[in-house]
């Protein structure tokens, strides 16, 4: 497949972003865009972002001192001393650096005639992205979203990394309506995936129907003749697809008859095996992680592999070799043969339930769940936290430790059935874990990112 190559120049930036050249060379080529002065490399292009906690535009001098050859800024006056000191560099002023970043990414995407796979959903976006990228990499040189670069800044920065790549796999997150619309119109996916529609951000969006509406925005940028892959067992996606007459859709499922179905599911220590039924075809699949949600992820990867005409042997190899992004169902072994399931990046009802199920199925002695607040749930918070408590009981977890005000609702449901400890600070939870953990125990650590549960993981690893 042809890959059109073109570097962005200062002249392009001026034209695309309606920018003003303060100093510099119009023919200078822009490489390695960065918004972080701490990681700037010699010759990089720095773009100042006015964020919630600090204004990156104020740090353009730090970027120049660190070796940036181009700076894109807004609302900063450049004095003559700076112009003289850095006369060999380029400084461009634009009205809005975030909008400029998005315009440049849109332009960069337009230069590449390659498969672009975009993943969204209430839970499982990152792990689905990782497993798809692993499969696609068996045929193409792949660029994929790193870490949590899935918003209106991270996604454009990812696209601007395109070089000689032949496929792109991006993750799209959102907190409210309209956000995925922006992202999909930048990325212009050729294949889109919706992992599920759950309760994440329901406090802001008000209902699961609105969450569905937000996820379906991904279709606005889908290329003509593109394909949407959905979890056909998700109630809202299933119902939506029954009415769909416009889009090419591939459904994957365990419970409902779908284009790709999983049967003969077997859980073994630290892996799942199943048979994927694709029409009259059967594939025997091994997933190196436990939990039903990874079976759905694997079927999504099979769907993408089939669309891209990747050999079946390579699809299976990609699934078997995929590695999870840090803090997402990451298995960590520490002293005394204790296993930590590190899933502390984020949390909602669906991912909490999946994590608790994985804990219950992991071989070990005591099963300990350390669960914290799920954020951004608004008026639904108490109800959804109580549902998590019911999941803890249903999965026969031995000990529950909760941290946070909202997590008390998890504890209130579970403490009638199992041993429960309630805390408000991570330090208290760490102290209790040190007291109760013994040889061969298994611990799930999970909460919304704002609870800073990475502190718990790091402390346990050092013990």
mmCIF file with all atom_site columns, C-alpha atoms in Angstrom, residues 181-295:
data_model
loop_
_atom_site.group_PDB
_atom_site.id
_atom_site.type_symbol
_atom_site.label_atom_id
_atom_site.label_alt_id
_atom_site.label_comp_id
_atom_site.label_asym_id
_atom_site.label_entity_id
_atom_site.label_seq_id
_atom_site.pdbx_PDB_ins_code
_atom_site.Cartn_x
_atom_site.Cartn_y
_atom_site.Cartn_z
_atom_site.occupancy
_atom_site.B_iso_or_equiv
_atom_site.pdbx_formal_charge
_atom_site.auth_seq_id
_atom_site.auth_comp_id
_atom_site.auth_asym_id
_atom_site.auth_atom_id
_atom_site.pdbx_PDB_model_num
ATOM 1   C CA . UNK A 1 181 ? -16.810 14.188  16.885 1.00 0.00 ? 181 UNK A CA 1
ATOM 2   C CA . UNK A 1 182 ? -13.712 16.406  16.965 1.00 0.00 ? 182 UNK A CA 1
ATOM 3   C CA . UNK A 1 183 ? -11.328 13.443  17.219 1.00 0.00 ? 183 UNK A CA 1
ATOM 4   C CA . UNK A 1 184 ? -12.868 11.326  14.464 1.00 0.00 ? 184 UNK A CA 1
ATOM 5   C CA . UNK A 1 185 ? -12.878 14.231  12.032 1.00 0.00 ? 185 UNK A CA 1
ATOM 6   C CA . UNK A 1 186 ? -9.150  14.612  12.622 1.00 0.00 ? 186 UNK A CA 1
ATOM 7   C CA . UNK A 1 187 ? -8.267  10.901  12.421 1.00 0.00 ? 187 UNK A CA 1
ATOM 8   C CA . UNK A 1 188 ? -10.682 9.949   9.588  1.00 0.00 ? 188 UNK A CA 1
ATOM 9   C CA . UNK A 1 189 ? -10.679 6.232   10.491 1.00 0.00 ? 189 UNK A CA 1
ATOM 10  C CA . UNK A 1 190 ? -11.071 3.507   7.896  1.00 0.00 ? 190 UNK A CA 1
ATOM 11  C CA . UNK A 1 191 ? -12.161 1.098   10.651 1.00 0.00 ? 191 UNK A CA 1
ATOM 12  C CA . UNK A 1 192 ? -13.955 2.164   13.848 1.00 0.00 ? 192 UNK A CA 1
ATOM 13  C CA . UNK A 1 193 ? -14.631 0.117   16.983 1.00 0.00 ? 193 UNK A CA 1
ATOM 14  C CA . UNK A 1 194 ? -16.994 0.612   19.905 1.00 0.00 ? 194 UNK A CA 1
ATOM 15  C CA . UNK A 1 195 ? -16.093 -1.800  22.711 1.00 0.00 ? 195 UNK A CA 1
ATOM 16  C CA . UNK A 1 196 ? -19.285 -1.165  24.730 1.00 0.00 ? 196 UNK A CA 1
ATOM 17  C CA . UNK A 1 197 ? -21.622 1.470   26.120 1.00 0.00 ? 197 UNK A CA 1
ATOM 18  C CA . UNK A 1 198 ? -21.568 1.491   29.915 1.00 0.00 ? 198 UNK A CA 1
ATOM 19  C CA . UNK A 1 199 ? -21.753 4.058   32.706 1.00 0.00 ? 199 UNK A CA 1
ATOM 20  C CA . UNK A 1 200 ? -18.420 5.910   32.498 1.00 0.00 ? 200 UNK A CA 1
ATOM 21  C CA . UNK A 1 201 ? -19.052 9.700   32.715 1.00 0.00 ? 201 UNK A CA 1
ATOM 22  C CA . UNK A 1 202 ? -22.778 9.148   33.220 1.00 0.00 ? 202 UNK A CA 1
ATOM 23  C CA . UNK A 1 203 ? -22.705 11.964  35.790 1.00 0.00 ? 203 UNK A CA 1
ATOM 24  C CA . UNK A 1 204 ? -21.932 14.420  32.986 1.00 0.00 ? 204 UNK A CA 1
ATOM 25  C CA . UNK A 1 205 ? -23.889 12.800  30.175 1.00 0.00 ? 205 UNK A CA 1
ATOM 26  C CA . UNK A 1 206 ? -27.012 11.987  32.164 1.00 0.00 ? 206 UNK A CA 1
ATOM 27  C CA . UNK A 1 207 ? -27.935 8.619   30.635 1.00 0.00 ? 207 UNK A CA 1
ATOM 28  C CA . UNK A 1 208 ? -26.528 5.581   28.844 1.00 0.00 ? 208 UNK A CA 1
ATOM 29  C CA . UNK A 1 209 ? -28.489 6.675   25.768 1.00 0.00 ? 209 UNK A CA 1
ATOM 30  C CA . UNK A 1 210 ? -26.457 9.891   25.709 1.00 0.00 ? 210 UNK A CA 1
ATOM 31  C CA . UNK A 1 211 ? -23.278 7.858   26.171 1.00 0.00 ? 211 UNK A CA 1
ATOM 32  C CA . UNK A 1 212 ? -24.299 5.772   23.138 1.00 0.00 ? 212 UNK A CA 1
ATOM 33  C CA . UNK A 1 213 ? -24.894 8.972   21.185 1.00 0.00 ? 213 UNK A CA 1
ATOM 34  C CA . UNK A 1 214 ? -21.430 10.230  22.155 1.00 0.00 ? 214 UNK A CA 1
ATOM 35  C CA . UNK A 1 215 ? -19.721 6.969   21.148 1.00 0.00 ? 215 UNK A CA 1
ATOM 36  C CA . UNK A 1 216 ? -21.552 6.860   17.809 1.00 0.00 ? 216 UNK A CA 1
ATOM 37  C CA . UNK A 1 217 ? -20.005 10.222  16.926 1.00 0.00 ? 217 UNK A CA 1
ATOM 38  C CA . UNK A 1 218 ? -17.019 8.139   15.819 1.00 0.00 ? 218 UNK A CA 1
ATOM 39  C CA . UNK A 1 219 ? -18.998 7.384   12.644 1.00 0.00 ? 219 UNK A CA 1
ATOM 40  C CA . UNK A 1 220 ? -18.904 11.040  11.567 1.00 0.00 ? 220 UNK A CA 1
ATOM 41  C CA . UNK A 1 221 ? -15.293 10.698  10.451 1.00 0.00 ? 221 UNK A CA 1
ATOM 42  C CA . UNK A 1 222 ? -15.460 7.114   9.187  1.00 0.00 ? 222 UNK A CA 1
ATOM 43  C CA . UNK A 1 223 ? -14.196 6.929   5.614  1.00 0.00 ? 223 UNK A CA 1
ATOM 44  C CA . UNK A 1 224 ? -16.633 5.951   2.887  1.00 0.00 ? 224 UNK A CA 1
ATOM 45  C CA . UNK A 1 225 ? -16.921 2.148   2.738  1.00 0.00 ? 225 UNK A CA 1
ATOM 46  C CA . UNK A 1 226 ? -15.332 1.977   6.190  1.00 0.00 ? 226 UNK A CA 1
ATOM 47  C CA . UNK A 1 227 ? -16.386 -0.651  8.734  1.00 0.00 ? 227 UNK A CA 1
ATOM 48  C CA . UNK A 1 228 ? -17.657 -0.372  12.295 1.00 0.00 ? 228 UNK A CA 1
ATOM 49  C CA . UNK A 1 229 ? -16.890 -3.231  14.708 1.00 0.00 ? 229 UNK A CA 1
ATOM 50  C CA . UNK A 1 230 ? -19.152 -3.492  17.776 1.00 0.00 ? 230 UNK A CA 1
ATOM 51  C CA . UNK A 1 231 ? -19.665 -5.641  20.844 1.00 0.00 ? 231 UNK A CA 1
ATOM 52  C CA . UNK A 1 232 ? -22.953 -7.223  19.821 1.00 0.00 ? 232 UNK A CA 1
ATOM 53  C CA . UNK A 1 233 ? -23.633 -8.422  23.375 1.00 0.00 ? 233 UNK A CA 1
ATOM 54  C CA . UNK A 1 234 ? -23.876 -4.845  24.604 1.00 0.00 ? 234 UNK A CA 1
ATOM 55  C CA . UNK A 1 235 ? -27.593 -4.110  24.864 1.00 0.00 ? 235 UNK A CA 1
ATOM 56  C CA . UNK A 1 236 ? -27.544 -0.584  23.435 1.00 0.00 ? 236 UNK A CA 1
ATOM 57  C CA . UNK A 1 237 ? -25.171 -1.387  20.574 1.00 0.00 ? 237 UNK A CA 1
ATOM 58  C CA . UNK A 1 238 ? -27.193 -4.478  19.715 1.00 0.00 ? 238 UNK A CA 1
ATOM 59  C CA . UNK A 1 239 ? -30.421 -2.464  19.568 1.00 0.00 ? 239 UNK A CA 1
ATOM 60  C CA . UNK A 1 240 ? -28.784 0.322   17.552 1.00 0.00 ? 240 UNK A CA 1
ATOM 61  C CA . UNK A 1 241 ? -27.474 -2.149  14.985 1.00 0.00 ? 241 UNK A CA 1
ATOM 62  C CA . UNK A 1 242 ? -30.938 -3.674  14.472 1.00 0.00 ? 242 UNK A CA 1
ATOM 63  C CA . UNK A 1 243 ? -32.017 -0.271  13.136 1.00 0.00 ? 243 UNK A CA 1
ATOM 64  C CA . UNK A 1 244 ? -28.796 0.396   11.208 1.00 0.00 ? 244 UNK A CA 1
ATOM 65  C CA . UNK A 1 245 ? -29.054 0.431   7.421  1.00 0.00 ? 245 UNK A CA 1
ATOM 66  C CA . UNK A 1 246 ? -26.259 2.879   6.620  1.00 0.00 ? 246 UNK A CA 1
ATOM 67  C CA . UNK A 1 247 ? -22.993 1.422   7.914  1.00 0.00 ? 247 UNK A CA 1
ATOM 68  C CA . UNK A 1 248 ? -20.974 -1.748  7.332  1.00 0.00 ? 248 UNK A CA 1
ATOM 69  C CA . UNK A 1 249 ? -20.994 -3.415  10.751 1.00 0.00 ? 249 UNK A CA 1
ATOM 70  C CA . UNK A 1 250 ? -19.217 -6.480  12.121 1.00 0.00 ? 250 UNK A CA 1
ATOM 71  C CA . UNK A 1 251 ? -20.595 -7.668  15.456 1.00 0.00 ? 251 UNK A CA 1
ATOM 72  C CA . UNK A 1 252 ? -18.633 -9.816  17.910 1.00 0.00 ? 252 UNK A CA 1
ATOM 73  C CA . UNK A 1 253 ? -20.301 -11.734 20.692 1.00 0.00 ? 253 UNK A CA 1
ATOM 74  C CA . UNK A 1 254 ? -20.433 -14.566 23.176 1.00 0.00 ? 254 UNK A CA 1
ATOM 75  C CA . UNK A 1 255 ? -24.125 -14.516 24.053 1.00 0.00 ? 255 UNK A CA 1
ATOM 76  C CA . UNK A 1 256 ? -25.801 -13.175 20.874 1.00 0.00 ? 256 UNK A CA 1
ATOM 77  C CA . UNK A 1 257 ? -25.424 -14.644 17.400 1.00 0.00 ? 257 UNK A CA 1
ATOM 78  C CA . UNK A 1 258 ? -22.851 -12.417 15.714 1.00 0.00 ? 258 UNK A CA 1
ATOM 79  C CA . UNK A 1 259 ? -20.503 -12.207 12.746 1.00 0.00 ? 259 UNK A CA 1
ATOM 80  C CA . UNK A 1 260 ? -17.762 -13.499 15.037 1.00 0.00 ? 260 UNK A CA 1
ATOM 81  C CA . UNK A 1 261 ? -18.734 -15.646 18.029 1.00 0.00 ? 261 UNK A CA 1
ATOM 82  C CA . UNK A 1 262 ? -16.637 -17.127 20.826 1.00 0.00 ? 262 UNK A CA 1
ATOM 83  C CA . UNK A 1 263 ? -17.414 -20.677 21.981 1.00 0.00 ? 263 UNK A CA 1
ATOM 84  C CA . UNK A 1 264 ? -15.556 -23.341 23.989 1.00 0.00 ? 264 UNK A CA 1
ATOM 85  C CA . UNK A 1 265 ? -14.138 -20.715 26.358 1.00 0.00 ? 265 UNK A CA 1
ATOM 86  C CA . UNK A 1 266 ? -11.617 -22.141 28.804 1.00 0.00 ? 266 UNK A CA 1
ATOM 87  C CA . UNK A 1 267 ? -9.864  -20.179 31.530 1.00 0.00 ? 267 UNK A CA 1
ATOM 88  C CA . UNK A 1 268 ? -6.437  -21.323 32.559 1.00 0.00 ? 268 UNK A CA 1
ATOM 89  C CA . UNK A 1 269 ? -3.838  -19.704 34.781 1.00 0.00 ? 269 UNK A CA 1
ATOM 90  C CA . UNK A 1 270 ? -3.091  -16.277 33.271 1.00 0.00 ? 270 UNK A CA 1
ATOM 91  C CA . UNK A 1 271 ? -4.679  -17.069 29.886 1.00 0.00 ? 271 UNK A CA 1
ATOM 92  C CA . UNK A 1 272 ? -7.962  -17.757 28.066 1.00 0.00 ? 272 UNK A CA 1
ATOM 93  C CA . UNK A 1 273 ? -8.536  -20.069 25.130 1.00 0.00 ? 273 UNK A CA 1
ATOM 94  C CA . UNK A 1 274 ? -11.597 -20.104 22.900 1.00 0.00 ? 274 UNK A CA 1
ATOM 95  C CA . UNK A 1 275 ? -12.838 -20.996 19.438 1.00 0.00 ? 275 UNK A CA 1
ATOM 96  C CA . UNK A 1 276 ? -13.800 -18.084 17.198 1.00 0.00 ? 276 UNK A CA 1
ATOM 97  C CA . UNK A 1 277 ? -16.616 -18.916 14.781 1.00 0.00 ? 277 UNK A CA 1
ATOM 98  C CA . UNK A 1 278 ? -16.527 -16.768 11.636 1.00 0.00 ? 278 UNK A CA 1
ATOM 99  C CA . UNK A 1 279 ? -19.211 -18.018 9.282  1.00 0.00 ? 279 UNK A CA 1
ATOM 100 C CA . UNK A 1 280 ? -18.208 -21.612 8.549  1.00 0.00 ? 280 UNK A CA 1
ATOM 101 C CA . UNK A 1 281 ? -14.664 -20.983 9.711  1.00 0.00 ? 281 UNK A CA 1
ATOM 102 C CA . UNK A 1 282 ? -13.165 -21.823 13.128 1.00 0.00 ? 282 UNK A CA 1
ATOM 103 C CA . UNK A 1 283 ? -10.078 -20.336 14.756 1.00 0.00 ? 283 UNK A CA 1
ATOM 104 C CA . UNK A 1 284 ? -8.549  -21.626 17.996 1.00 0.00 ? 284 UNK A CA 1
ATOM 105 C CA . UNK A 1 285 ? -7.415  -18.550 19.922 1.00 0.00 ? 285 UNK A CA 1
ATOM 106 C CA . UNK A 1 286 ? -5.174  -18.078 22.955 1.00 0.00 ? 286 UNK A CA 1
ATOM 107 C CA . UNK A 1 287 ? -5.338  -14.771 24.858 1.00 0.00 ? 287 UNK A CA 1
ATOM 108 C CA . UNK A 1 288 ? -2.495  -14.232 27.361 1.00 0.00 ? 288 UNK A CA 1
ATOM 109 C CA . UNK A 1 289 ? -4.796  -12.577 29.928 1.00 0.00 ? 289 UNK A CA 1
ATOM 110 C CA . UNK A 1 290 ? -7.826  -13.859 31.835 1.00 0.00 ? 290 UNK A CA 1
ATOM 111 C CA . UNK A 1 291 ? -11.271 -12.260 31.817 1.00 0.00 ? 291 UNK A CA 1
ATOM 112 C CA . UNK A 1 292 ? -14.177 -12.352 29.364 1.00 0.00 ? 292 UNK A CA 1
ATOM 113 C CA . UNK A 1 293 ? -13.582 -8.756  28.269 1.00 0.00 ? 293 UNK A CA 1
ATOM 114 C CA . UNK A 1 294 ? -10.273 -9.839  26.731 1.00 0.00 ? 294 UNK A CA 1
ATOM 115 C CA . UNK A 1 295 ? -12.155 -12.409 24.668 1.00 0.00 ? 295 UNK A CA 1
#
